């Protein structure tokens, strides 16, 4: 029987277990002390990373867990999954299908009473809500939605938390925030500046890490959908990425959110030799399932050859070609040459400690200008890109006039 976790271990991350397990084990007592009995709010908790974080956090027995996500169906499945797994569940467990920038969210937050403090607010707040795909920046409308979710709404959340400061605030970042070449990456880079600028009000932490293998909406996740529907598979040949398993994504976020010092960025200590290409993963995935990939030269050929597969052939049509879409970074990195790193505190986690903490007035003023620009009826992608470039000169957007919606 095919086991996805076994495939991830053998062919994607090439590790038999989690690279962070030793760090989790070494810090069991401290994690329990910091989580046990605490009130935890998880935003974007029904997604791949947020749900993995919740599963890693629950064994440390929080007093209450509140999960917010716009995906009502995913919240329902997450709850069923947790209830059926035998994992520890606190007496107070609530899920809310809502936007974290909405009035219902604010009403919920202000109406909540922290069981330990009898006041509004939460002990631990973790934000996993994000537009995370380069696919989501094809035009001004998609870019606006991304910037509002990743940056503008995040500032609204921080302002709310400033009224009732948590013991710890975590907001997930990405390795693509380093020397960003796409709007998704630069939006998370701005987000890092934003949360650090609030660090005088409450502790803030984040984590940059790699692609999560088979996460919702990812290319690898797409392989499963294509095969289930007997549709051809497409993948780039010239892009390699670092990968972590779903469990590893939850564990590094747990370590960062709970064990990290304020103003710290956690990242996995992965080596260049551990990168994998998407086309190689696709070949292995098909072969493990009993198919033999047959390379095609066009979308049309790949689609037409599916007819033979449907008649019982085990030859599977694939389209492997070089990437030519906007914003695709050719290589990945977790920190820049001028960022200070600490590599000895944990077994498999490095820590970045930014030198200069951004001034909150400067960061929020830029974000308000950005919001004003997005509120205009007449706006275009180029103007917004230029505006971001002025704030962050190292932002180098790669525009090819092609996007992933034009691909299989």
XYZ file of C-alpha atoms in Angstrom:
408
model
C 0.000 0.000 0.000
C 1.304 3.461 -0.925
C 2.211 5.616 2.078
C 2.755 9.306 1.339
C 4.856 9.899 4.462
C 7.166 7.045 3.485
C 7.513 8.516 -0.013
C 8.347 11.952 1.413
C 10.993 10.442 3.685
C 12.647 8.353 0.976
C 12.390 10.511 -2.135
C 11.828 14.143 -1.077
C 13.512 14.993 2.228
C 15.636 11.804 2.204
C 15.491 11.505 5.998
C 14.030 8.603 7.945
C 12.654 10.896 10.644
C 12.179 14.544 11.465
C 15.378 16.605 11.451
C 13.961 18.593 14.385
C 12.958 15.673 16.604
C 16.087 15.861 18.747
C 15.509 19.564 19.371
C 11.900 18.835 20.339
C 13.003 16.013 22.646
C 15.758 18.099 24.227
C 13.282 20.854 25.053
C 10.298 18.792 26.186
C 10.268 20.198 29.708
C 10.572 23.836 28.649
C 7.951 23.432 25.934
C 5.540 21.923 28.462
C 6.151 24.723 30.953
C 5.533 27.402 28.331
C 2.426 25.796 26.771
C 0.673 23.882 29.576
C -2.557 25.589 30.584
C -2.017 28.508 28.214
C -4.566 30.136 25.930
C -3.505 29.727 22.285
C -4.919 31.496 19.220
C -3.911 30.020 15.849
C -4.790 32.055 12.756
C -4.703 30.179 9.446
C -4.720 27.004 11.499
C -6.472 24.790 8.946
C -3.699 25.060 6.354
C -0.852 22.608 5.928
C 1.623 24.370 8.228
C -0.894 25.700 10.741
C -2.524 22.306 11.238
C 0.893 20.633 11.579
C 1.817 23.207 14.232
C -1.393 22.471 16.134
C -0.706 18.736 16.111
C 2.810 19.302 17.463
C 1.596 21.769 20.109
C -1.371 19.855 21.548
C 0.646 17.148 23.392
C 2.009 19.931 25.620
C -1.532 20.446 26.966
C -2.585 24.028 26.335
C -5.525 25.209 28.418
C -7.532 26.349 25.408
C -7.089 26.435 21.658
C -8.936 28.791 19.322
C -8.434 28.240 15.575
C -9.359 30.787 12.905
C -9.324 30.123 9.162
C -11.301 31.278 6.130
C -11.616 27.670 4.917
C -14.678 26.309 6.704
C -14.371 22.828 5.193
C -10.714 22.518 6.183
C -11.554 23.548 9.755
C -14.179 20.827 9.894
C -11.768 18.178 8.622
C -9.027 19.355 10.989
C -11.360 18.946 13.957
C -12.439 15.485 12.841
C -8.797 14.525 12.318
C -7.794 15.723 15.774
C -10.784 14.144 17.529
C -10.167 10.796 15.819
C -6.405 10.703 16.443
C -6.466 10.278 20.205
C -4.302 13.376 20.675
C -4.770 15.548 23.783
C -7.635 18.017 23.348
C -8.260 20.863 25.791
C -11.722 21.369 27.259
C -11.936 24.679 25.442
C -11.455 24.057 21.728
C -13.140 26.327 19.197
C -12.876 26.815 15.444
C -14.068 29.959 13.665
C -14.415 30.202 9.871
C -13.618 33.893 9.459
C -11.097 36.362 8.074
C -8.672 37.633 10.690
C -9.200 41.162 9.402
C -12.973 41.028 9.822
C -15.392 42.459 12.362
C -16.415 38.972 13.536
C -12.757 38.234 14.315
C -12.352 41.445 16.281
C -15.580 40.760 18.153
C -14.395 37.231 18.954
C -11.016 38.509 20.125
C -12.479 41.225 22.343
C -15.182 38.902 23.646
C -12.697 36.182 24.550
C -11.668 35.990 28.175
C -8.278 34.477 28.866
C -8.921 31.676 31.352
C -5.682 32.376 33.185
C -6.006 36.158 33.361
C -9.753 36.836 33.147
C -9.129 39.523 30.508
C -9.375 39.687 26.754
C -6.444 38.392 24.747
C -4.423 35.217 24.453
C -1.139 33.980 25.921
C 0.210 32.690 22.606
C -0.818 33.983 19.173
C 0.426 32.368 15.960
C -0.415 33.653 12.495
C -0.152 31.204 9.586
C -2.552 33.052 7.305
C -0.708 33.923 4.102
C -0.774 33.983 0.340
C 2.199 31.697 -0.167
C 2.266 30.873 -3.880
C 4.127 32.727 -6.618
C 1.114 31.757 -8.739
C -0.847 34.382 -6.772
C 0.799 37.493 -8.264
C -0.155 37.518 -11.924
C -1.727 40.985 -12.005
C -2.619 43.983 -9.879
C -5.712 42.318 -8.407
C -3.913 39.206 -7.202
C -1.008 41.320 -5.922
C -3.415 43.536 -4.009
C -5.019 40.511 -2.346
C -1.577 39.133 -1.431
C -0.296 42.395 0.043
C -3.475 42.934 2.026
C -3.342 39.461 3.562
C 0.408 39.212 4.164
C 1.123 42.805 5.203
C -1.801 45.184 5.692
C -4.026 42.769 7.606
C -1.027 41.659 9.652
C -0.551 45.263 10.802
C -4.181 45.387 11.885
C -3.644 42.226 13.934
C -0.530 43.651 15.575
C -2.390 46.833 16.507
C -5.076 44.704 18.136
C -2.464 42.672 20.016
C -0.810 45.872 21.219
C -3.942 46.506 23.291
C -3.769 43.075 24.926
C -0.155 41.875 24.499
C 0.446 38.131 24.314
C 3.342 36.353 25.993
C 4.501 35.319 22.538
C 3.585 36.199 18.946
C 4.693 34.154 15.950
C 4.092 34.869 12.257
C 5.407 32.443 9.663
C 7.793 33.757 6.995
C 9.534 32.033 4.076
C 13.012 31.460 2.672
C 11.804 33.469 -0.333
C 11.920 36.597 1.863
C 15.711 36.476 1.465
C 16.862 38.591 -1.489
C 13.286 38.448 -2.816
C 12.541 38.281 -6.540
C 8.755 37.876 -6.302
C 5.947 39.765 -4.574
C 5.141 36.839 -2.308
C 8.707 36.808 -0.981
C 8.969 40.572 -0.594
C 5.582 40.711 1.156
C 6.937 38.353 3.813
C 10.163 40.374 4.009
C 8.065 43.467 4.760
C 6.100 41.370 7.240
C 9.353 40.568 9.068
C 10.148 44.293 9.340
C 6.610 44.898 10.542
C 6.512 42.345 13.346
C 10.000 43.236 14.569
C 8.975 46.888 14.752
C 6.356 45.850 17.349
C 8.863 43.899 19.444
C 9.036 46.585 22.129
C 5.381 45.904 22.889
C 5.477 42.087 23.052
C 7.842 39.249 22.029
C 7.773 38.467 18.296
C 9.320 35.546 16.432
C 9.255 34.065 12.947
C 10.707 31.231 10.862
C 11.993 30.955 7.328
C 11.913 27.481 5.937
C 11.643 25.504 2.765
C 8.847 24.073 0.691
C 6.566 21.780 2.675
C 6.330 18.515 0.779
C 2.804 17.924 -0.578
C 1.352 20.958 1.215
C -2.066 22.158 0.087
C -1.936 23.729 -3.352
C 1.732 22.934 -3.946
C 3.033 21.401 -7.159
C 3.650 18.081 -5.397
C 0.117 18.093 -4.020
C -0.980 18.698 -7.602
C 0.715 15.460 -8.676
C -1.738 13.524 -6.501
C -4.751 15.324 -7.972
C -3.545 14.835 -11.542
C -3.031 11.113 -11.066
C -6.386 10.634 -9.330
C -8.032 12.264 -12.367
C -5.792 10.549 -14.943
C -4.369 13.849 -16.148
C -0.783 14.544 -17.292
C 1.857 15.819 -14.891
C 3.955 18.928 -15.524
C 7.086 20.096 -13.678
C 10.068 22.416 -14.212
C 13.479 20.874 -14.916
C 15.698 23.775 -13.869
C 14.489 24.504 -10.333
C 15.662 22.783 -7.178
C 14.174 23.427 -3.766
C 14.757 22.606 -0.129
C 11.954 20.535 1.354
C 10.693 19.742 4.829
C 7.974 17.265 5.745
C 4.627 18.439 7.130
C 5.688 17.261 10.595
C 8.950 19.180 10.318
C 7.088 22.351 9.313
C 5.001 22.147 12.480
C 7.997 21.389 14.673
C 10.211 24.263 13.511
C 7.300 26.674 13.990
C 6.692 25.271 17.460
C 10.339 25.729 18.385
C 10.402 29.276 17.014
C 7.090 30.347 18.542
C 7.697 28.917 21.997
C 11.464 28.635 22.469
C 12.628 31.532 20.343
C 13.763 34.790 21.861
C 12.034 37.934 20.691
C 13.297 39.254 17.336
C 14.617 35.860 16.258
C 14.213 34.070 12.934
C 14.519 30.278 12.947
C 15.604 28.327 9.866
C 16.475 24.670 9.116
C 20.147 23.763 8.796
C 19.899 22.171 5.361
C 22.728 21.733 2.893
C 22.716 22.465 -0.837
C 23.151 18.752 -1.506
C 19.719 18.165 0.063
C 17.841 20.125 -2.583
C 15.536 18.218 -4.926
C 14.180 19.049 -8.374
C 10.459 18.831 -9.104
C 10.853 16.713 -12.220
C 12.948 14.156 -10.329
C 10.310 13.922 -7.588
C 7.627 13.476 -10.267
C 9.530 10.599 -11.889
C 9.974 8.817 -8.553
C 6.358 9.436 -7.576
C 5.046 7.857 -10.764
C 7.390 4.879 -10.581
C 6.484 4.141 -6.967
C 2.847 4.052 -8.092
C 3.713 1.619 -10.889
C 3.828 4.017 -13.843
C 6.617 4.822 -16.271
C 6.869 8.523 -17.171
C 6.853 9.315 -20.886
C 8.136 12.787 -21.689
C 6.075 14.897 -24.089
C 6.986 18.065 -25.953
C 3.785 20.059 -25.449
C 0.615 20.337 -23.378
C -1.405 19.100 -26.349
C 0.720 15.982 -26.769
C 0.594 15.193 -23.042
C -3.184 15.519 -22.930
C -3.714 13.475 -26.109
C -1.479 10.626 -24.867
C -3.653 10.200 -21.779
C -6.091 8.232 -23.943
C -3.639 5.322 -24.076
C -3.250 5.372 -20.294
C -6.997 5.209 -19.864
C -7.008 2.057 -21.991
C -4.749 0.303 -19.504
C -1.216 1.390 -20.412
C 1.201 2.094 -17.539
C 3.074 4.760 -19.526
C 2.272 8.129 -17.953
C 2.502 11.347 -20.044
C 4.570 14.135 -18.463
C 5.689 17.574 -19.587
C 9.055 18.600 -18.144
C 10.465 21.952 -19.282
C 12.449 24.940 -18.056
C 10.607 27.529 -16.018
C 9.747 30.784 -17.790
C 7.193 32.351 -15.422
C 7.505 35.619 -13.491
C 9.009 35.702 -10.017
C 10.502 32.205 -9.998
C 13.684 32.238 -7.942
C 16.359 29.985 -9.407
C 17.938 29.136 -6.055
C 17.014 29.255 -2.385
C 18.723 30.667 0.683
C 17.773 31.197 4.314
C 19.779 34.305 5.210
C 21.776 37.098 3.623
C 25.516 37.642 3.964
C 25.015 40.575 6.333
C 22.616 38.808 8.728
C 24.064 37.447 11.969
C 23.468 33.738 12.504
C 23.775 31.409 15.486
C 24.240 27.753 14.599
C 25.087 26.027 17.876
C 22.090 26.493 20.156
C 20.023 23.756 18.487
C 20.860 20.522 16.736
C 19.132 21.246 13.411
C 17.935 24.843 13.691
C 19.861 27.996 12.928
C 18.868 31.367 14.339
C 19.080 34.767 12.659
C 19.201 37.819 14.878
C 18.575 40.981 12.850
C 20.978 43.793 13.688
C 18.881 46.904 13.135
C 15.293 46.732 14.341
C 13.037 48.695 11.992
C 11.409 51.842 13.349
C 7.714 51.171 13.794
C 6.653 54.608 12.592
C 8.675 54.191 9.391
C 7.334 50.709 8.642
C 3.706 51.501 9.398
C 3.905 54.751 7.412
C 5.106 52.808 4.356
C 2.350 50.224 4.760
C -0.267 52.960 5.033
C 1.075 54.540 1.821
C 0.913 51.118 0.207
C -2.686 50.692 1.354
C -3.594 54.143 0.052
C -2.119 53.238 -3.341
C -4.068 49.977 -3.425
C -7.277 51.826 -2.514
C -7.051 53.905 -5.684
C -9.339 52.953 -8.560
C -6.516 53.523 -11.017
C -3.478 51.434 -10.081
C -1.160 49.053 -11.875
C 1.271 46.287 -11.047
C 4.349 48.257 -12.142
C 3.622 51.202 -9.836
C 3.182 48.943 -6.817
C 6.378 47.032 -7.656
C 8.275 50.332 -7.921
C 6.824 51.538 -4.625
C 8.030 48.374 -2.877
C 11.432 48.659 -4.571
C 11.908 52.141 -3.110
C 11.217 50.759 0.363
C 13.407 47.695 -0.164
C 16.054 48.403 -2.841
C 17.326 44.800 -2.832
C 13.940 43.627 -4.166
C 14.622 42.428 -7.722
C 11.397 41.416 -9.427
C 11.730 38.953 -12.318
C 9.001 39.818 -14.827
C 8.622 37.558 -17.894
C 5.010 38.424 -18.784
C 4.114 34.778 -18.166
C 2.427 33.270 -15.098
C 1.624 29.859 -13.742
C -2.061 30.114 -14.660
C -0.865 29.564 -18.231
C 0.679 26.201 -17.250
C -0.759 22.779 -16.538
